[in-house]
Tab-separated table of C-alpha atoms and ligand atoms in Angstrom:
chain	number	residue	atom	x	y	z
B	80	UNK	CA	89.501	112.461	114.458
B	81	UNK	CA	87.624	111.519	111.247
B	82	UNK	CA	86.531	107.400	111.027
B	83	UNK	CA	85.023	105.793	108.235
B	84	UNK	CA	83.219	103.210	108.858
B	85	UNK	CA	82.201	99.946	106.053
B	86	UNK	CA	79.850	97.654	106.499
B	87	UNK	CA	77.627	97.289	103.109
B	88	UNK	CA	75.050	94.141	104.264
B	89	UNK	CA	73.015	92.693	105.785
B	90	UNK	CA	70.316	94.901	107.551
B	91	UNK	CA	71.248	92.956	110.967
B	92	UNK	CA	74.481	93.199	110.868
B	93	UNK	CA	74.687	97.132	109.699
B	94	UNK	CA	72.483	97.588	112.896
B	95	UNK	CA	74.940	95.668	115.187
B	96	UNK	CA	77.147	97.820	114.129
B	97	UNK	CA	76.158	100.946	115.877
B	98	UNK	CA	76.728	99.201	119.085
B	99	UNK	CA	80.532	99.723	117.881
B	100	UNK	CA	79.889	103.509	116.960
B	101	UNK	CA	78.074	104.155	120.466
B	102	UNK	CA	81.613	102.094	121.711
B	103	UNK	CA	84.282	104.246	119.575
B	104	UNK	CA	82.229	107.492	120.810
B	105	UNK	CA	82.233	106.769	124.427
B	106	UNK	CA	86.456	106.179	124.021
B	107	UNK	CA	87.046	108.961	121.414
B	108	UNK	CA	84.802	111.525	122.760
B	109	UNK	CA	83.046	114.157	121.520
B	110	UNK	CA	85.479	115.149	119.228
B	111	UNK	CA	85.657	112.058	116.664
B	112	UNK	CA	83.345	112.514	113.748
B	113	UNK	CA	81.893	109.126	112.448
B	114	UNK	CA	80.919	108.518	108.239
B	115	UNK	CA	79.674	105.134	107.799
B	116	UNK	CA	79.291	103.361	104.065
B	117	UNK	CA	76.737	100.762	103.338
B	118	UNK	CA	74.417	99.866	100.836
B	119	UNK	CA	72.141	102.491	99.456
B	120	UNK	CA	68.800	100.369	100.735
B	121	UNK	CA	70.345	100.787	104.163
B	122	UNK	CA	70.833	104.213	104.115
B	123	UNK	CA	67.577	104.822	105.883
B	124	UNK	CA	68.628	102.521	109.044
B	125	UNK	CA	71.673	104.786	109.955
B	126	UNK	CA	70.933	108.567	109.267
B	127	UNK	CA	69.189	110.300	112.345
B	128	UNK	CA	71.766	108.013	114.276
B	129	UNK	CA	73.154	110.368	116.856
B	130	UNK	CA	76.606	109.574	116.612
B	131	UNK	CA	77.275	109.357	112.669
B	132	UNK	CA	77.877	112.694	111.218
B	133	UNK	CA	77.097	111.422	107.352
B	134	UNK	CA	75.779	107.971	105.756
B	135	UNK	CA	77.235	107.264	101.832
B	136	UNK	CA	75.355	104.880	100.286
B	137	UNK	CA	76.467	102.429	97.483
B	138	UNK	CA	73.613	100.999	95.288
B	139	UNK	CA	75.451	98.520	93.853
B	140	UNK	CA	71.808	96.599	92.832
B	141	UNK	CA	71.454	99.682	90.683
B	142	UNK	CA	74.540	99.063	88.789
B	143	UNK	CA	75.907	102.557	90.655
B	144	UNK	CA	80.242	102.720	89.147
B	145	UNK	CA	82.326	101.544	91.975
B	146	UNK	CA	84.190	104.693	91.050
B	147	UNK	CA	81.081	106.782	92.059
B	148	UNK	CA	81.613	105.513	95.300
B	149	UNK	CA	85.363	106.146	95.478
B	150	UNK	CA	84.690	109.838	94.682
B	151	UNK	CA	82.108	110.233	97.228
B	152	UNK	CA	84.968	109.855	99.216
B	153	UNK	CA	87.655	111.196	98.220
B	154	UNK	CA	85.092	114.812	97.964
B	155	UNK	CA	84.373	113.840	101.423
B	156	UNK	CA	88.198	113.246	102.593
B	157	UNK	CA	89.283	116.245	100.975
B	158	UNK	CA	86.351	118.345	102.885
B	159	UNK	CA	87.363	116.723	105.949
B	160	UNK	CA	90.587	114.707	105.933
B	161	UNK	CA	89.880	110.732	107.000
B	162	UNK	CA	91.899	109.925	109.560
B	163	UNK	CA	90.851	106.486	109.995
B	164	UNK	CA	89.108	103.568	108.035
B	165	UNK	CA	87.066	101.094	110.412
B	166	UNK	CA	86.597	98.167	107.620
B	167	UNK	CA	83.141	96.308	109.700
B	168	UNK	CA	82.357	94.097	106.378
B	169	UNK	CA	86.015	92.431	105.942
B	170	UNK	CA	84.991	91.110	102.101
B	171	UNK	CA	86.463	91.689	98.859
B	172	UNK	CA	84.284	94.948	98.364
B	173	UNK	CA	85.508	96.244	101.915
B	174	UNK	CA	89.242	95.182	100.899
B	175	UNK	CA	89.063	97.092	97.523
B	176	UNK	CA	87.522	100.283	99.002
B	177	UNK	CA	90.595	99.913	101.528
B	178	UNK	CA	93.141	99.781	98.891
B	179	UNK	CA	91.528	102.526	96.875
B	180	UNK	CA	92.563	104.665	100.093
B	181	UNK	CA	95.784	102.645	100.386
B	182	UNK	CA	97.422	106.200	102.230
B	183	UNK	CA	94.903	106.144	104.976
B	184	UNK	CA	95.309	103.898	108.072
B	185	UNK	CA	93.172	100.935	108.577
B	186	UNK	CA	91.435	98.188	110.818
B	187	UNK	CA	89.868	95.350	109.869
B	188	UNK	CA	87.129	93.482	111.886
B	189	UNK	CA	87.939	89.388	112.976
B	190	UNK	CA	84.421	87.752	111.740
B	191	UNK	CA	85.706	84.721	112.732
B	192	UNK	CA	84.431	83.377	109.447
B	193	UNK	CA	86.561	80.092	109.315
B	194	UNK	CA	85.768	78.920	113.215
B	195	UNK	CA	81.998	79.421	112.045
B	196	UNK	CA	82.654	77.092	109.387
B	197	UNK	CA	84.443	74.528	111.418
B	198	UNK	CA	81.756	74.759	113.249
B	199	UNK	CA	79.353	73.984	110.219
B	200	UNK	CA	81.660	70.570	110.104
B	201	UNK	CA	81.527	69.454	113.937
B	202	UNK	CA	78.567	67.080	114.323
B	203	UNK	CA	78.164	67.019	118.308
B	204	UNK	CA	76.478	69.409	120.111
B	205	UNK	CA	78.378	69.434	123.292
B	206	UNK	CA	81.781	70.104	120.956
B	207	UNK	CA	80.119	72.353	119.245
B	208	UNK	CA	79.661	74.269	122.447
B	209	UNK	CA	82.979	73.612	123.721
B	210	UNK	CA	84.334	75.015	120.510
B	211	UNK	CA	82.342	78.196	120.039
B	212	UNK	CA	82.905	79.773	123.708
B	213	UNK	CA	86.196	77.787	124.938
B	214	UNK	CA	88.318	77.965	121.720
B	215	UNK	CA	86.946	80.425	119.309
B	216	UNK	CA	85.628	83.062	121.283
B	217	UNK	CA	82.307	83.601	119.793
B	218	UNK	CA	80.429	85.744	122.407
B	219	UNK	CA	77.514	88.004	121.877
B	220	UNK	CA	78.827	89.761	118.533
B	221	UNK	CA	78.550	93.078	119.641
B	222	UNK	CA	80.624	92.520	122.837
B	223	UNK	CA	83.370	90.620	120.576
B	224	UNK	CA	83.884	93.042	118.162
B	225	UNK	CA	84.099	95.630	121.150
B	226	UNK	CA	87.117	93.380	122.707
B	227	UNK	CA	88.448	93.168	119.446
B	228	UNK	CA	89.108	96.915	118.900
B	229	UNK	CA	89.554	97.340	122.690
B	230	UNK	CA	92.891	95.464	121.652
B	231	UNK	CA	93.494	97.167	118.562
B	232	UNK	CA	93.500	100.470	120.117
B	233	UNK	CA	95.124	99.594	122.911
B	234	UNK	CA	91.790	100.226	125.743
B	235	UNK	CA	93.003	98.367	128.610
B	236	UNK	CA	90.276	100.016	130.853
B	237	UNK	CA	88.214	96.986	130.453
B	238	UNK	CA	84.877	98.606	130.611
B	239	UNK	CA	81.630	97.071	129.398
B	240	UNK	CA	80.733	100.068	127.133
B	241	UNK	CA	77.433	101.264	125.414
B	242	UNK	CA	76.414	98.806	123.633
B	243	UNK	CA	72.926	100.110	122.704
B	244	UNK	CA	71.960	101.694	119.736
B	245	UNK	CA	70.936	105.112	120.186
B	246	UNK	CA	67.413	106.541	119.300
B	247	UNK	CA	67.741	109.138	116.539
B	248	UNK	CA	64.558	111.829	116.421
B	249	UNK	CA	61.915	110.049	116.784
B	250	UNK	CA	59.065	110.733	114.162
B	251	UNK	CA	55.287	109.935	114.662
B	252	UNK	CA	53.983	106.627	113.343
B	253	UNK	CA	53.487	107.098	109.440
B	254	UNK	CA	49.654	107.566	108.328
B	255	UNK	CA	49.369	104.591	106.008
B	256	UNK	CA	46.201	104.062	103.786
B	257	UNK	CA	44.384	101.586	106.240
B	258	UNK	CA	41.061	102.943	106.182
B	259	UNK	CA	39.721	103.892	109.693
B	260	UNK	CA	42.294	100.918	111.425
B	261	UNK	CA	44.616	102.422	113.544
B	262	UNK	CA	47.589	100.413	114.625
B	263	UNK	CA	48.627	102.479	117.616
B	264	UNK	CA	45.259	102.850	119.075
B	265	UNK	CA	45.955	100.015	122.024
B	266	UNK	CA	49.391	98.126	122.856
B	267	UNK	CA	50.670	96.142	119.542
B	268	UNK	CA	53.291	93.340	118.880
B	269	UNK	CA	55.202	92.814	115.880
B	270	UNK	CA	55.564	89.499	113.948
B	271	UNK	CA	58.247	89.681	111.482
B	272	UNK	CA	58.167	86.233	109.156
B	273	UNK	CA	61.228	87.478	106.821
B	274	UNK	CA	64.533	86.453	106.423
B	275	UNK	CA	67.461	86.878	103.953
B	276	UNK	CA	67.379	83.384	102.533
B	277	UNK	CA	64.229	80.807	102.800
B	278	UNK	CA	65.599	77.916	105.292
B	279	UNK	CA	65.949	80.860	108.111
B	280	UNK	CA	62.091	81.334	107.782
B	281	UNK	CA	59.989	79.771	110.468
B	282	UNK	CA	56.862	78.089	108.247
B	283	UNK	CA	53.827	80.830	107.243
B	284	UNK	CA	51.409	78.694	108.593
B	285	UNK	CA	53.022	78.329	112.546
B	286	UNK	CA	53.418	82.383	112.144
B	287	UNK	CA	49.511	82.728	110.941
B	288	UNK	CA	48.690	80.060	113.518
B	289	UNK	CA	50.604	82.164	115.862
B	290	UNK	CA	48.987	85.363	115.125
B	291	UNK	CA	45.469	83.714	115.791
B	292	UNK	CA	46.433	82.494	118.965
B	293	UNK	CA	47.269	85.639	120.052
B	294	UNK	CA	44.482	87.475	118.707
B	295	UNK	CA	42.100	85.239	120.603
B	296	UNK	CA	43.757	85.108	123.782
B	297	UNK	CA	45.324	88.783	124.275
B	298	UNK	CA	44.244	91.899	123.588
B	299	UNK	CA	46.748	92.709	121.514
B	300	UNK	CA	47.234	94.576	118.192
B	301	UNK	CA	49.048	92.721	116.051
B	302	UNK	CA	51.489	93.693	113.005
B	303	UNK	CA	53.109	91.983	110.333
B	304	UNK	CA	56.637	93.558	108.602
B	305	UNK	CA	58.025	92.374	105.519
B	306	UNK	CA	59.244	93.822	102.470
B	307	UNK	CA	57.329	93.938	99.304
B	308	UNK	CA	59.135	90.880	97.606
B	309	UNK	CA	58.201	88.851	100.536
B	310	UNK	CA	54.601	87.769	98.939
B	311	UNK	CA	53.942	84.663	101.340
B	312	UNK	CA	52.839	86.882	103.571
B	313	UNK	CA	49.908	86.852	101.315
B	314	UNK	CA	48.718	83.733	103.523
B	315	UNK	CA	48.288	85.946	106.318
B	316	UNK	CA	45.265	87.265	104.246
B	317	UNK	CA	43.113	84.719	105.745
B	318	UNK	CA	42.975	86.511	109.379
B	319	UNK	CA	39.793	88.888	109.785
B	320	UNK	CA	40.282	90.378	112.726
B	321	UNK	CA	40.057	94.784	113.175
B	322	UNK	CA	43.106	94.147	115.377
B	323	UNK	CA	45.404	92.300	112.930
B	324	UNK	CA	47.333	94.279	109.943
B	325	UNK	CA	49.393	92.782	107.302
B	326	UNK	CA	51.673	95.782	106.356
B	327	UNK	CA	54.038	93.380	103.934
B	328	UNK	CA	55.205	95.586	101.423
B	329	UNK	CA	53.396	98.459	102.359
B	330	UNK	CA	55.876	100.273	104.961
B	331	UNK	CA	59.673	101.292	103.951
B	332	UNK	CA	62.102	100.855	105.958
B	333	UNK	CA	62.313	103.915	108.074
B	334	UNK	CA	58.843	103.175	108.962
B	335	UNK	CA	59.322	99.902	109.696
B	336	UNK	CA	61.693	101.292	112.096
B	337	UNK	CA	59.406	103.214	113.611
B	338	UNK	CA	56.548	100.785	113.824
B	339	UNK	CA	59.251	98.579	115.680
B	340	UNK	CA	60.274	101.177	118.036
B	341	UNK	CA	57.055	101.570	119.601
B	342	UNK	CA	55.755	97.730	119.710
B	343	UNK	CA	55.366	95.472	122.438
B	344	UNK	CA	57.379	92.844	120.779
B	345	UNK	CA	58.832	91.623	118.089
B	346	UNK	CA	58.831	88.046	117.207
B	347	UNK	CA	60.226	86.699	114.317
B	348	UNK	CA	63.208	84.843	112.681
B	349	UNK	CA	67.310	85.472	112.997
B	350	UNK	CA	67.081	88.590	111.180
B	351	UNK	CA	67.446	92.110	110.351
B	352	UNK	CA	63.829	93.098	112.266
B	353	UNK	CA	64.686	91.444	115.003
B	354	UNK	CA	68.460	93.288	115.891
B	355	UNK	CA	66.613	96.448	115.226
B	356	UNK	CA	63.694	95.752	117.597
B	357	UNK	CA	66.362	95.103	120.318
B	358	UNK	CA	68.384	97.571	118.714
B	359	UNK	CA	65.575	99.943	120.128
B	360	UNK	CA	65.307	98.049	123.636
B	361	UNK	CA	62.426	96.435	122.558
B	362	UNK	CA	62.003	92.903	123.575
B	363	UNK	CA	62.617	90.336	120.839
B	364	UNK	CA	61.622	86.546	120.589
B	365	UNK	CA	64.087	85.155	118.078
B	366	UNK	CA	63.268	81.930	115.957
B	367	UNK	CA	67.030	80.012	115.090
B	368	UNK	CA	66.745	77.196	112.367
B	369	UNK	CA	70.365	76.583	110.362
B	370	UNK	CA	72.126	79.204	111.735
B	371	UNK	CA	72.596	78.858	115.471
B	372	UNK	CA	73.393	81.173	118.600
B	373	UNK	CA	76.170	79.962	119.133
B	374	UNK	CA	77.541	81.778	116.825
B	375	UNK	CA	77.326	85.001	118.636
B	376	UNK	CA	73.590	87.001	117.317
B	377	UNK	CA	71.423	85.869	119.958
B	378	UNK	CA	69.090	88.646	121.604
B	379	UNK	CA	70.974	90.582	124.182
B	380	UNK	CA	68.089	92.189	126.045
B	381	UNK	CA	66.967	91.393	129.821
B	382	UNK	CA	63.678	90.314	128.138
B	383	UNK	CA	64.451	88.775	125.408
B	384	UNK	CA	64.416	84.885	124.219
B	385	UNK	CA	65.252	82.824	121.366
B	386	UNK	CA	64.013	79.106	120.513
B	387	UNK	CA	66.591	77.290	118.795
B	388	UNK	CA	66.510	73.335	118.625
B	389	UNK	CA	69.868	71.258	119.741
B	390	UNK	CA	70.092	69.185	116.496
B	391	UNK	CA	73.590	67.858	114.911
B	392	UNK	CA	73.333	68.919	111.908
B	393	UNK	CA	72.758	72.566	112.889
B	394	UNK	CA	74.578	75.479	112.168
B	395	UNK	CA	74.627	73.767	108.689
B	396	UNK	CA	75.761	76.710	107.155
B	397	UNK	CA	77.586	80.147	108.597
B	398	UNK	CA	74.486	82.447	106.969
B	399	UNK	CA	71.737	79.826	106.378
B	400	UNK	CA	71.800	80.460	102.617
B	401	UNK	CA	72.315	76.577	102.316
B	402	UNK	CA	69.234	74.342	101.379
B	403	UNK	CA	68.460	72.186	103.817
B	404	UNK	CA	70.153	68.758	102.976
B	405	UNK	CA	67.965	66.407	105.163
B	406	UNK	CA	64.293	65.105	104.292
B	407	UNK	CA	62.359	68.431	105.998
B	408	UNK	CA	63.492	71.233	107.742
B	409	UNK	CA	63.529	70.212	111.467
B	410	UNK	CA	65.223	72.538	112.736
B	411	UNK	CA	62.138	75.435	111.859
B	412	UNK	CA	59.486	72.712	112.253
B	413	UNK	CA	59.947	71.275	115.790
B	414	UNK	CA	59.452	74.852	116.982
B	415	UNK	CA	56.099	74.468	117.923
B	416	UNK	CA	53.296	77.390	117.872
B	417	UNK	CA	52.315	76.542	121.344
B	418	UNK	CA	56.216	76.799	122.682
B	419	UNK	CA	56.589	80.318	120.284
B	420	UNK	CA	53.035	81.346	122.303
B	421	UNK	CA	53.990	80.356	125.517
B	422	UNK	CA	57.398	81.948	125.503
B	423	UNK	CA	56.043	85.132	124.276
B	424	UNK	CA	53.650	85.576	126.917
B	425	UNK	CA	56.313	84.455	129.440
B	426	UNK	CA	58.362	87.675	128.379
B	427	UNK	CA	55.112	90.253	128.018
B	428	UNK	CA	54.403	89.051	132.165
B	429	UNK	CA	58.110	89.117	133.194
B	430	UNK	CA	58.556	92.558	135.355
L	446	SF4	S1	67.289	70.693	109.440
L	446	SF4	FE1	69.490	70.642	109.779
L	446	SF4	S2	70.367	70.447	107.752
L	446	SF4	FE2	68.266	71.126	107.466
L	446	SF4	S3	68.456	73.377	107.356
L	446	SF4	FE3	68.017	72.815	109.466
L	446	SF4	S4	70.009	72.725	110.417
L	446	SF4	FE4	70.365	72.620	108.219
């Protein structure tokens, strides 16, 4: 059996997504044979994955014809017939890709979208709550979206499958142009200050403050990821320390990966650094401003921990693109650099 598999963005939720691969092997067996299409910058995040045969990637941000795409496909259907499309994305791209391959059986993922955004409009906590779990169902994603094709293909078994994603070959640490510094030399954690949209991003300054705390009070290495249009991290500059590197901008993604795979930690806001860290089983302290766990991306791992404040006005928004609509952003700022600090260190001394 041949699956196609769509999910074009974001990082995080392309990652999440192999947890659903790992699921559909461990049903289909050996035999099923797994494409997945996403956005050509994410290209780099799925192939080595054991499980998925062949990545295509769509660089739509290129201006790449939409009819590229389409015969991508249709070459690859006619090499090996599709049996199956898997639409992950459920958007108007996902739906036209669907109807371009009208002849080919589909499923489409349940993202919940409107009960997130009834949830944007309910301004008490404890309904909130009630809502989210009681009503609308919104568990860890990966487990719901794993229930959700357990009905669609009729699984009755019940079984809490993989839900891990899978190390592909692991490749040594990249040699990047730091001089004499070397990274891996002693343990390191990872800060990761990034997010898709601004109001998701825990202030610079409590992530530099952060950095210096644990400089002077572990021996740590410590590492900052971001991409190269992320230039706050410029006000990281200000740490001198031989044990602190700022690689913003300076590490693609597949090395990112790998930087990720081998840290401590990784500590950092509701984004796509974060789901790969735990992604790899490595412990993740996740920051939550607008967007909230409740709605189902929480860390999953024994170790791992989020901060998120109870305020009413939050989830104000289902992706935390939304500006902030009150005075300041409490919902970053009353996450305190002490409580970050102290819950980090609670995780690196739990067994
Ligand atoms: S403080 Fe409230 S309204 Fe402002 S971004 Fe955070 S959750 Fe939204």
């Amino acid at each position: 059996m041949h699956i196609l598999l769509v999910r074009f963005s974001s990082m995080g939720d392309v990652v999440l997504q192999t947890a659903t691969v790992n699921w559909l092997r461990s049903l289909l067996g050996k035999e099923a044979r797994f494409t997945f299409v996403t956005s050509s910058e994410f290209v780099s995040l799925l192939s080595g994955h054991p499980e998925i045969g062949q990545v295509i990637g769509y660089d739509r941000k290129k201006g790449e014809k939409w009819s590229d795409l389409v015969k991508k496909i249709d070459d690859l259907d006619e090499k090996d017939p599709i049996d199956l499309i898997i639409d992950l994305h459920a958007t108007l791209r996902s739906f036209k890709l669907k109807l371009s391959f009208w002849n080919i059986p589909a499923l489409t993922v349940d993202k919940r979208r409107w009960e997130r955004f009834f949830l944007t409009k309910i301004t008490n906590r404890s309904l909130k709550k009630f809502f989210s779990h009681k009503i609308f169902g919104l568990e860890p994603q990966t487990e719901r979206i794993i229930k959700d094709f357990q009905g669609l293909f009729l699984d009755t078994r019940g079984k809490r499958r993989a839900v891990e994603f899978r190390k592909g070959p692991h490749q040594e640490l990249t040699s990047l142009p730091l001089g004499s510094k070397k990274i891996a030399d002693k343990p390191y954690i990872v800060i990761a200050p990034s997010a898709s949209f601004e109001p998701k991003r825990w202030p610079v300054n409590h992530f530099v403050q952060l950095t210096e705390k644990i400089l002077q009070m572990t021996a740590f290495n410590v590492v900052v990821l971001a991409g190269p249009e992320d230039s706050f991290c410029q006000a990281f500059n200000k740490i001198d320390d031989s044990r602190f590197f700022n690689l913003q901008g300076k590490t693609s993604l597949k090395e990112s990966m790998e930087y990720l795979a081998s840290s401590k930690i990784c500590i950092g806001n509701d984004s796509g650094m974060n789901h790969i860290a735990e992604a790899y089983g490595v412990p993740c302290l996740t920051l939550f401003g607008p967007t909230d766990p409740l709605f189902g991306f929480a860390p999953h791992g024994a170790k791992s921990r989020f901060i998120s404040k109870e305020l009413n006005c939050k989830p104000c928004s289902t992706t935390g693109k939304k500006p902030c609509h009150r005075d300041r952003l409490y919902c970053m700022e009353e996450i305190k650099v002490d409580e970050v600090y102290s819950t980090f260190m609670e995780i690196m001394e739990a067994p």
